[in-house]
């Protein structure tokens, strides 16, 4: 065993071996993997081995598609068999809501190039004849669905990695991971110490324990999971072809052929967490005791859906643990605050996602960024606020809802409220219906009197529609108030602050007393941040961005540190306040502050005295209206509220939530973070290039890529459509049909309550981006007529916003 290497991967399951292989594939051959027992120990060896592309997150679905297609490449490269069974599969829908979800997923698949299709009960009976289709409305058929041999696939990854120069050491127990002063690592094992530049935690069931060696808490928890293999079934072994997979969300089950019988597994409601206090180091090749009691109801349902099961004997029971993150997605990427420490954990669907996870992490390590947006699985999507006490109930909830309908507006209740602002009780008394972001409770809307404090989950317009409409009306006709807590806020000070911001931000860094908007770009020109930059004084700035991205942004800031004397402080939870917006916003602000603000210009920032408080006020608003953001110390937020509320009620002041905010921004075609503005896109594609200051002489990050797009504009362009919708609006990733072909897709959309129109933002070929273009957008299986707009729906000349 060598004692020095570039990368040490800890964990020899399918994910660790995939990471190792992809590192060699991308050119890093001085890499090694350490496994405490033998390859596949842990969860890999007892996995059911199924794979599929269906995933609510489009990028995750694309990575699953990559993973599935990779297996043939592995077999060709290594000469080993992955035991592939590409049999196809159907996901059943027994309610209109489930069918809506499948229609939405099929629409996404069109522009992704995935050949899925919606099938009816008769077709289901032909595809999967052992299925009782009583009560079934339809299904999504995916020809890529299938299963494989978990051990053979893992060893194929391992052989491919060895062929690329990697070393694999089994029966090598990692005892410690110690970081040196220079940021490199000593990995202490029972066979000696290895010095390395990078550590990858692919510990699977032991990821928590491996993380703790480096002082890292990873929000993961193992759950017990059970599947059953039947004796021989005549309806199966007498078939000429292998029976396809069947996913039955109503029954919380997945079913496939196994030899001459069947394999069926369950995500039961009586879910049981495993190893709450930690995974024993001596666990690995054992199974858990059979537990038919917890799946009794699921089995009864399965007998009705698949009657052959009731006549089949049980050949074997596989009951073992798998690790889950609170939202069910993997935890991947550089761990914030630890140079050279990488996570590849929580990949509970290892044979659907393992290849994609390995590719993304290897790109991140070797190239500095991934080819697509991986926010949904970024380890930094959870901040320092997360605890084991939060993780456990969320993991149980995720397990229980794994086969539930994933609604775009759904709010899951476990472990909430967790983090609240001083306004929580006041807003609750006003009827707040709560959402959450980065652990923080955020008002989605304020229920009307007599309405439930709960938004009905739906792919269609929900019971929040009228309440949201009234909040929008208050903003456009009087004045609305909304918290600014859910902005990420950073204080940057020092003689080198301006130079650093000029380098890390692509846009203009404003003069004292002024505000600017700026994209933050990756070296390849992809959008990794969308910021408001405020110059409070020379050498002193506030920058604001997405609250949910603050751990990702701080990681980027700290990995690109300023030169010279500069301090960077994340004040997101210490500096809070409100925004006020609407035609009476100026009147309200003037009533409560001592200074004359009549001459306060658009994009200006001032320090003002409001009531008893000193506040930072900037004239800018995401509503696209006359508006102000007012920041104060978090300890003063309630006092600030009472001053504003008391003075504002005679002016018609009303609180508004995120549902109204997202409707208001559509009136101006403003993009939103992770919808229009994400690492999937460039500034020139989305229109953010208008905020890039190409005239500055700084070689800002991403400049060369942005300059290249000035010379050769990208093929696609962000545009806005008015949609002839029924009772459902665009949420994101719906295909855009132009002249009978899918030529683009929606990034987001919704209903403009001000204009009373359904609106969609979409990326389409630049050559087709002509005002008045008529096309169709597919919403829940129906192609809806759409027209490309030639300007904003509200305040087209900017007179109200800027005046």
PDB file of N, CA and C in Angstrom, residues 662-696:
ATOM      1  N   UNK A 662     -43.731  35.725  -6.247  1.00  0.00           N
ATOM      2  CA  UNK A 662     -43.412  35.025  -7.487  1.00  0.00           C
ATOM      3  C   UNK A 662     -44.398  35.341  -8.592  1.00  0.00           C
ATOM      4  N   UNK A 663     -45.578  35.812  -8.246  1.00  0.00           N
ATOM      5  CA  UNK A 663     -46.515  36.304  -9.256  1.00  0.00           C
ATOM      6  C   UNK A 663     -46.107  37.701  -9.717  1.00  0.00           C
ATOM      7  N   UNK A 664     -45.755  38.565  -8.782  1.00  0.00           N
ATOM      8  CA  UNK A 664     -45.380  39.942  -9.106  1.00  0.00           C
ATOM      9  C   UNK A 664     -44.158  39.999 -10.022  1.00  0.00           C
ATOM     10  N   UNK A 665     -43.183  39.131  -9.784  1.00  0.00           N
ATOM     11  CA  UNK A 665     -41.966  39.182 -10.590  1.00  0.00           C
ATOM     12  C   UNK A 665     -42.231  38.786 -12.041  1.00  0.00           C
ATOM     13  N   UNK A 666     -43.295  37.998 -12.271  1.00  0.00           N
ATOM     14  CA  UNK A 666     -43.635  37.624 -13.640  1.00  0.00           C
ATOM     15  C   UNK A 666     -44.064  38.825 -14.463  1.00  0.00           C
ATOM     16  N   UNK A 667     -44.642  39.837 -13.806  1.00  0.00           N
ATOM     17  CA  UNK A 667     -45.085  41.028 -14.527  1.00  0.00           C
ATOM     18  C   UNK A 667     -43.931  41.748 -15.217  1.00  0.00           C
ATOM     19  N   UNK A 668     -42.724  41.544 -14.685  1.00  0.00           N
ATOM     20  CA  UNK A 668     -41.534  42.201 -15.256  1.00  0.00           C
ATOM     21  C   UNK A 668     -40.573  41.192 -15.890  1.00  0.00           C
ATOM     22  N   UNK A 669     -40.994  39.943 -15.969  1.00  0.00           N
ATOM     23  CA  UNK A 669     -40.131  38.872 -16.497  1.00  0.00           C
ATOM     24  C   UNK A 669     -38.824  38.763 -15.727  1.00  0.00           C
ATOM     25  N   UNK A 670     -38.883  39.001 -14.414  1.00  0.00           N
ATOM     26  CA  UNK A 670     -37.696  38.838 -13.577  1.00  0.00           C
ATOM     27  C   UNK A 670     -37.436  37.348 -13.355  1.00  0.00           C
ATOM     28  N   UNK A 671     -36.207  36.922 -13.556  1.00  0.00           N
ATOM     29  CA  UNK A 671     -35.832  35.546 -13.297  1.00  0.00           C
ATOM     30  C   UNK A 671     -35.663  35.285 -11.817  1.00  0.00           C
ATOM     31  N   UNK A 672     -35.635  34.012 -11.448  1.00  0.00           N
ATOM     32  CA  UNK A 672     -35.433  33.648 -10.046  1.00  0.00           C
ATOM     33  C   UNK A 672     -34.316  32.621  -9.930  1.00  0.00           C
ATOM     34  N   UNK A 673     -33.712  32.589  -8.747  1.00  0.00           N
ATOM     35  CA  UNK A 673     -32.578  31.715  -8.496  1.00  0.00           C
ATOM     36  C   UNK A 673     -32.998  30.256  -8.600  1.00  0.00           C
ATOM     37  N   UNK A 674     -32.193  29.474  -9.282  1.00  0.00           N
ATOM     38  CA  UNK A 674     -32.349  28.050  -9.559  1.00  0.00           C
ATOM     39  C   UNK A 674     -33.493  27.751 -10.526  1.00  0.00           C
ATOM     40  N   UNK A 675     -34.143  28.780 -11.038  1.00  0.00           N
ATOM     41  CA  UNK A 675     -35.092  28.578 -12.136  1.00  0.00           C
ATOM     42  C   UNK A 675     -34.470  29.135 -13.410  1.00  0.00           C
ATOM     43  N   UNK A 676     -34.394  30.460 -13.502  1.00  0.00           N
ATOM     44  CA  UNK A 676     -33.730  31.077 -14.657  1.00  0.00           C
ATOM     45  C   UNK A 676     -32.230  31.233 -14.430  1.00  0.00           C
ATOM     46  N   UNK A 677     -31.839  31.443 -13.194  1.00  0.00           N
ATOM     47  CA  UNK A 677     -30.445  31.727 -12.878  1.00  0.00           C
ATOM     48  C   UNK A 677     -29.870  30.546 -12.094  1.00  0.00           C
ATOM     49  N   UNK A 678     -29.067  29.742 -12.771  1.00  0.00           N
ATOM     50  CA  UNK A 678     -28.475  28.570 -12.126  1.00  0.00           C
ATOM     51  C   UNK A 678     -27.236  28.166 -12.912  1.00  0.00           C
ATOM     52  N   UNK A 679     -26.436  27.246 -12.363  1.00  0.00           N
ATOM     53  CA  UNK A 679     -25.246  26.779 -13.102  1.00  0.00           C
ATOM     54  C   UNK A 679     -25.566  26.044 -14.394  1.00  0.00           C
ATOM     55  N   UNK A 680     -26.836  25.791 -14.672  1.00  0.00           N
ATOM     56  CA  UNK A 680     -27.197  25.197 -15.958  1.00  0.00           C
ATOM     57  C   UNK A 680     -27.097  26.202 -17.101  1.00  0.00           C
ATOM     58  N   UNK A 681     -27.090  27.495 -16.765  1.00  0.00           N
ATOM     59  CA  UNK A 681     -27.216  28.520 -17.786  1.00  0.00           C
ATOM     60  C   UNK A 681     -26.097  29.556 -17.697  1.00  0.00           C
ATOM     61  N   UNK A 682     -25.942  30.297 -18.781  1.00  0.00           N
ATOM     62  CA  UNK A 682     -24.975  31.388 -18.806  1.00  0.00           C
ATOM     63  C   UNK A 682     -25.700  32.721 -18.776  1.00  0.00           C
ATOM     64  N   UNK A 683     -24.939  33.774 -18.509  1.00  0.00           N
ATOM     65  CA  UNK A 683     -25.539  35.108 -18.439  1.00  0.00           C
ATOM     66  C   UNK A 683     -26.139  35.518 -19.780  1.00  0.00           C
ATOM     67  N   UNK A 684     -25.477  35.185 -20.876  1.00  0.00           N
ATOM     68  CA  UNK A 684     -25.973  35.576 -22.191  1.00  0.00           C
ATOM     69  C   UNK A 684     -27.243  34.822 -22.569  1.00  0.00           C
ATOM     70  N   UNK A 685     -27.422  33.629 -22.069  1.00  0.00           N
ATOM     71  CA  UNK A 685     -28.649  32.879 -22.342  1.00  0.00           C
ATOM     72  C   UNK A 685     -29.843  33.483 -21.628  1.00  0.00           C
ATOM     73  N   UNK A 686     -29.622  33.992 -20.432  1.00  0.00           N
ATOM     74  CA  UNK A 686     -30.727  34.406 -19.568  1.00  0.00           C
ATOM     75  C   UNK A 686     -30.925  35.913 -19.504  1.00  0.00           C
ATOM     76  N   UNK A 687     -30.078  36.678 -20.170  1.00  0.00           N
ATOM     77  CA  UNK A 687     -30.205  38.128 -20.143  1.00  0.00           C
ATOM     78  C   UNK A 687     -29.441  38.806 -19.032  1.00  0.00           C
ATOM     79  N   UNK A 688     -28.792  38.044 -18.170  1.00  0.00           N
ATOM     80  CA  UNK A 688     -28.002  38.661 -17.106  1.00  0.00           C
ATOM     81  C   UNK A 688     -26.745  39.333 -17.632  1.00  0.00           C
ATOM     82  N   UNK A 689     -26.417  39.079 -18.896  1.00  0.00           N
ATOM     83  CA  UNK A 689     -25.216  39.721 -19.452  1.00  0.00           C
ATOM     84  C   UNK A 689     -25.358  41.234 -19.516  1.00  0.00           C
ATOM     85  N   UNK A 690     -26.592  41.732 -19.446  1.00  0.00           N
ATOM     86  CA  UNK A 690     -26.753  43.191 -19.453  1.00  0.00           C
ATOM     87  C   UNK A 690     -26.221  43.828 -18.174  1.00  0.00           C
ATOM     88  N   UNK A 691     -26.002  43.000 -17.143  1.00  0.00           N
ATOM     89  CA  UNK A 691     -25.445  43.517 -15.893  1.00  0.00           C
ATOM     90  C   UNK A 691     -23.933  43.279 -15.782  1.00  0.00           C
ATOM     91  N   UNK A 692     -23.337  42.642 -16.777  1.00  0.00           N
ATOM     92  CA  UNK A 692     -21.890  42.428 -16.753  1.00  0.00           C
ATOM     93  C   UNK A 692     -21.192  43.713 -17.204  1.00  0.00           C
ATOM     94  N   UNK A 693     -20.212  44.140 -16.456  1.00  0.00           N
ATOM     95  CA  UNK A 693     -19.460  45.350 -16.824  1.00  0.00           C
ATOM     96  C   UNK A 693     -18.197  44.935 -17.584  1.00  0.00           C
ATOM     97  N   UNK A 694     -18.359  44.812 -18.884  1.00  0.00           N
ATOM     98  CA  UNK A 694     -17.226  44.418 -19.712  1.00  0.00           C
ATOM     99  C   UNK A 694     -16.180  45.521 -19.805  1.00  0.00           C
ATOM    100  N   UNK A 695     -16.564  46.746 -19.470  1.00  0.00           N
ATOM    101  CA  UNK A 695     -15.620  47.869 -19.595  1.00  0.00           C
ATOM    102  C   UNK A 695     -14.607  47.933 -18.465  1.00  0.00           C
ATOM    103  N   UNK A 696     -14.850  47.199 -17.368  1.00  0.00           N
ATOM    104  CA  UNK A 696     -13.886  47.281 -16.274  1.00  0.00           C
ATOM    105  C   UNK A 696     -12.641  46.488 -16.651  1.00  0.00           C
TER     106      UNK A 696
END
